[in-house]
Short mmCIF file of C-alpha atoms and ligand atoms in Angstrom, two decimals:
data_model
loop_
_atom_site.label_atom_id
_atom_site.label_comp_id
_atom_site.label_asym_id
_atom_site.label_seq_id
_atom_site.Cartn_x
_atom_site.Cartn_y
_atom_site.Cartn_z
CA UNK A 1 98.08 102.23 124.61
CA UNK A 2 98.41 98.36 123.56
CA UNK A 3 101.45 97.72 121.29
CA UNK A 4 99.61 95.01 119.48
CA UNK A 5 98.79 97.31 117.06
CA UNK A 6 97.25 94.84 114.67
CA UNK A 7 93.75 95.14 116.82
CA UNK A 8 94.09 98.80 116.31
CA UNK A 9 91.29 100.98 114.52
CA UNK A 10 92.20 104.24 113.44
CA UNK A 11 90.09 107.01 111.27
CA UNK A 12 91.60 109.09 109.07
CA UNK A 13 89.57 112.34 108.81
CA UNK A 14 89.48 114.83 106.42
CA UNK A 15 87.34 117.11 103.41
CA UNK A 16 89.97 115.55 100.95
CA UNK A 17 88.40 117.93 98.55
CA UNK A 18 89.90 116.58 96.38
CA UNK A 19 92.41 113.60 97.58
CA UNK A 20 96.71 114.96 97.25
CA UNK A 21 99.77 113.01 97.02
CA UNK A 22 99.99 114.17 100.96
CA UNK A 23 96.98 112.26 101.60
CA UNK A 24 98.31 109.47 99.81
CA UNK A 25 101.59 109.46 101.44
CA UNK A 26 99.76 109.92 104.71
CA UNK A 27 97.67 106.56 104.21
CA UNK A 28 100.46 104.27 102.82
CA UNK A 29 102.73 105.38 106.07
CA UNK A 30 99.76 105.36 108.68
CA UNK A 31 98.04 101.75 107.66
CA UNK A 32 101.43 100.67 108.51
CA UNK A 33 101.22 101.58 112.19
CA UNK A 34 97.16 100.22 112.94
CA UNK A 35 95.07 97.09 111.92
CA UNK A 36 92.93 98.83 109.98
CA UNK A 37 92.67 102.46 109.01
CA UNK A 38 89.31 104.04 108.07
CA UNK A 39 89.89 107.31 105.42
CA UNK A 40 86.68 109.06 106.58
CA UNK A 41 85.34 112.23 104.43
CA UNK A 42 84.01 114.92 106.29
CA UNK A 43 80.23 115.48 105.04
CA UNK A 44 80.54 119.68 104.78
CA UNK A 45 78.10 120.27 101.65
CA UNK A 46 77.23 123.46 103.22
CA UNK A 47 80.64 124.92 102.51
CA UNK A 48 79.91 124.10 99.16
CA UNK A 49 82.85 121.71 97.92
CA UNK A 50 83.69 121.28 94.76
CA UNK A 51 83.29 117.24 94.84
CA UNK A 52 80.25 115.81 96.84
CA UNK A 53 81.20 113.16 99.42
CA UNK A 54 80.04 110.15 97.04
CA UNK A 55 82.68 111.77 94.14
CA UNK A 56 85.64 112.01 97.02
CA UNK A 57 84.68 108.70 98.44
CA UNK A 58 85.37 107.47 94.82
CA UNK A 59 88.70 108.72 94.21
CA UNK A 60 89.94 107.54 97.48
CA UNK A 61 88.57 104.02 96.39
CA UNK A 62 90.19 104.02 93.15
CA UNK A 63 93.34 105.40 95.05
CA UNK A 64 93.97 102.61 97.51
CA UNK A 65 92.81 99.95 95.49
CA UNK A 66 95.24 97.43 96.54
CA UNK A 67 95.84 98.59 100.20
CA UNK A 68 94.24 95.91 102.28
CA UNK A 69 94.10 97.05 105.64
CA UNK A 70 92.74 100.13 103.83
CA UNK A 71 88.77 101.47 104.56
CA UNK A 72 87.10 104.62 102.75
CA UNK A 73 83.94 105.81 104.81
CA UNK A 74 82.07 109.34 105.09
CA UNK A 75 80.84 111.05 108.48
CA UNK A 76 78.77 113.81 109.51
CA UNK A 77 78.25 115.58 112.94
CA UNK A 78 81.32 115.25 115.78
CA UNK A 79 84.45 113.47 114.89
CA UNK A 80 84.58 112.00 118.61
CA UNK A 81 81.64 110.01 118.55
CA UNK A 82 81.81 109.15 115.12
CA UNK A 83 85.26 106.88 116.31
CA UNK A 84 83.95 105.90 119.18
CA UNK A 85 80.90 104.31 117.11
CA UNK A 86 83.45 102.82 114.69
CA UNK A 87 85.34 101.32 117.00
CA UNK A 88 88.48 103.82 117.06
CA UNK A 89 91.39 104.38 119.44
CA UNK A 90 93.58 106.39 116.99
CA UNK A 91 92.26 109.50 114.81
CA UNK A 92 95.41 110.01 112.49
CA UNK A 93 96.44 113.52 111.11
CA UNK A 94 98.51 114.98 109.26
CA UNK A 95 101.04 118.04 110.07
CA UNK A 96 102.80 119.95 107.38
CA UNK A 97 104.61 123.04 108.57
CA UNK A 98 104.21 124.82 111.86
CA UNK A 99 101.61 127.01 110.94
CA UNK A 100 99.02 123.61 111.00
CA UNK A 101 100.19 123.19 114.36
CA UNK A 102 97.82 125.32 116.07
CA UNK A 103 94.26 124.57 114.61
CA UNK A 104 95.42 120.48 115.34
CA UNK A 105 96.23 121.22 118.67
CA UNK A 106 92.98 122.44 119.15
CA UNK A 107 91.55 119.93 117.73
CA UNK A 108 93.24 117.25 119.33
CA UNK A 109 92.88 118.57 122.62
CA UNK A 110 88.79 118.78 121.93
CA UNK A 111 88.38 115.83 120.46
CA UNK A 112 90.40 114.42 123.87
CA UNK A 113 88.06 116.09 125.86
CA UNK A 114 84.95 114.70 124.28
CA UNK A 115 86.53 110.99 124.00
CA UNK A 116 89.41 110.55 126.63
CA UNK A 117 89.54 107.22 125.02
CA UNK A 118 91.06 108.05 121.77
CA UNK A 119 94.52 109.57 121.19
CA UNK A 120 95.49 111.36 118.46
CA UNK A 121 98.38 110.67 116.54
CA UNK A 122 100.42 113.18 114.39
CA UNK A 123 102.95 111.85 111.10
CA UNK A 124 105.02 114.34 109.38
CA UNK A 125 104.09 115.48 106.06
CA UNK A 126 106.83 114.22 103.43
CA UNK A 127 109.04 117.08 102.74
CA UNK A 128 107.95 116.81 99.24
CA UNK A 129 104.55 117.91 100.42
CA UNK A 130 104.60 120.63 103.14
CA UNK A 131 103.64 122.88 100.73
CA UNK A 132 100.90 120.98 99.20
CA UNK A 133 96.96 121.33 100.04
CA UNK A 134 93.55 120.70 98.82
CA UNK A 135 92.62 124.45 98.65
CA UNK A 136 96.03 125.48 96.27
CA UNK A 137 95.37 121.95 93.74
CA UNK A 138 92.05 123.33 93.51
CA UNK A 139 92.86 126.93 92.88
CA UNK A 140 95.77 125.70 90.36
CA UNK A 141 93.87 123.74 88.45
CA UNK A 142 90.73 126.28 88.00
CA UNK A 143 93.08 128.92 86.90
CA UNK A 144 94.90 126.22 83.92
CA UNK A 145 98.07 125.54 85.93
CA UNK A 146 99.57 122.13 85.91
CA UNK A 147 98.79 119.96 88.88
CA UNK A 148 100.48 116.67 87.72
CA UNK A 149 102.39 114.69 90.33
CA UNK A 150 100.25 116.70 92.83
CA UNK A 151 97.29 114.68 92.82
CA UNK A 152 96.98 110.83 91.48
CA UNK A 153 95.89 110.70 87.26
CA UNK A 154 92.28 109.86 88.18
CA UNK A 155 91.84 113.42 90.63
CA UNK A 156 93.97 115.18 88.27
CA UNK A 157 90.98 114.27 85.03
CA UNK A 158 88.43 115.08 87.58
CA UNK A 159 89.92 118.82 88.24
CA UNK A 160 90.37 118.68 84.86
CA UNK A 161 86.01 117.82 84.17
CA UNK A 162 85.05 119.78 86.54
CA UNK A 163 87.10 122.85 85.24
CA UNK A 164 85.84 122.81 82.08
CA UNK A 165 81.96 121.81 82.66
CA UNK A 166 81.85 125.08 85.00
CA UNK A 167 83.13 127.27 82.51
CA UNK A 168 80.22 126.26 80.02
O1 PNS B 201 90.79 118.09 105.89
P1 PNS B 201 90.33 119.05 106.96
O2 PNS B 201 89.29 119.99 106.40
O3 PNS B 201 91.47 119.76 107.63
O4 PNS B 201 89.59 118.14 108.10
C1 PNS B 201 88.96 118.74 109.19
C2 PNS B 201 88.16 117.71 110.01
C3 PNS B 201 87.21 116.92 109.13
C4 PNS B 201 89.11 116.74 110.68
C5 PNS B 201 87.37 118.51 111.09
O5 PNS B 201 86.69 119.58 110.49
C6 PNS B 201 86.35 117.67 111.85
O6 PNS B 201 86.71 116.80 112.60
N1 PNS B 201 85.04 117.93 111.62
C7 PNS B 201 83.96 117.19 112.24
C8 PNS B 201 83.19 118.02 113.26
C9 PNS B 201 83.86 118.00 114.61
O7 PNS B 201 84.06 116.97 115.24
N2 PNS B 201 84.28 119.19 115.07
C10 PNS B 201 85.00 119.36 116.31
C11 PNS B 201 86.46 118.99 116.11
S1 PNS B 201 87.35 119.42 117.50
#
């Protein structure tokens, strides 16, 4: 791969259902490495999220507000040839303990085979997150628990919303 990394294109995929302080760190250290890094959300309404894409689209925006180098998108269908289309050599992800190892492996290894062309490249969780995940924030905050320093202010309101409008 070219080491003028400046003309490099890399997505970001994810539910981010909703956006973490992982995530966060995960963008802030990986728009370092490309020219421009495209935070894509993963269209999956059929498995019933509890933000729609539009919703986790905007509290990415609001969360990199600042971050130049720094693109929020959506995609549906394969991963692969949603890169390619955008240009992509790099699909960045994230790796917290071991046990994420194997599904990424997997999916690095597929998403090779469909697009030789793009590598996938791995960052290390900050320690202060390898516990932290969507799917707990979400569970957390539905039951009352305190999810501050978690998620940014703006996601943490939104739980918060969302919470309380279902239980009406
Ligand atoms: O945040 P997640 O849920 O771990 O992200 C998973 C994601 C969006 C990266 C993965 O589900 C995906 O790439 N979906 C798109 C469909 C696809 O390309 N599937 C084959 C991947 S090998």
């Amino acid at each position: 791969m070219s080491l003028h990394t400046e003309s490099v294109v890399a997505i970001y995929p994810g539910s981010f259902d909703p956006l973490t302080n992982g995530h966060l760190d995960l963008i802030e250290r990986g728009r370092r490495l490309v020219g421009k890094l495209v935070v894509s959300v993963l269209n999956n309404e059929a498995k019933h999220p509890l933000f729609n894409v539009e919703e986790r689209m905007e509290m990415l925006r609001e969360a990199v507000v600042g971050m130049d180098n720094v693109e929020i998108d959506g995609f549906d269908g394969l991963l692969a040839e949603y890169a390619a289309r955008r240009g992509a050599s790099v699909i960045l992800r994230g790796i917290r303990a071991i046990s994420d190892y194997e599904y990424e492996l997997q999916m690095a290894l597929m998403n090779r085979r469909l697009r030789p062309d793009i590598e996938t490249m791995f960052l290390l969780a900050g320690e202060g997150n390898s516990f932290l995940s969507s799917r707990l924030v979400k569970e957390v905050a539905r039951l009352g628990g305190n999810v501050s320093g978690l998620v940014p202010a703006a996601v943490e309101r939104r739980l918060a919303a969302r919470f309380s409008e279902n239980k009406v």
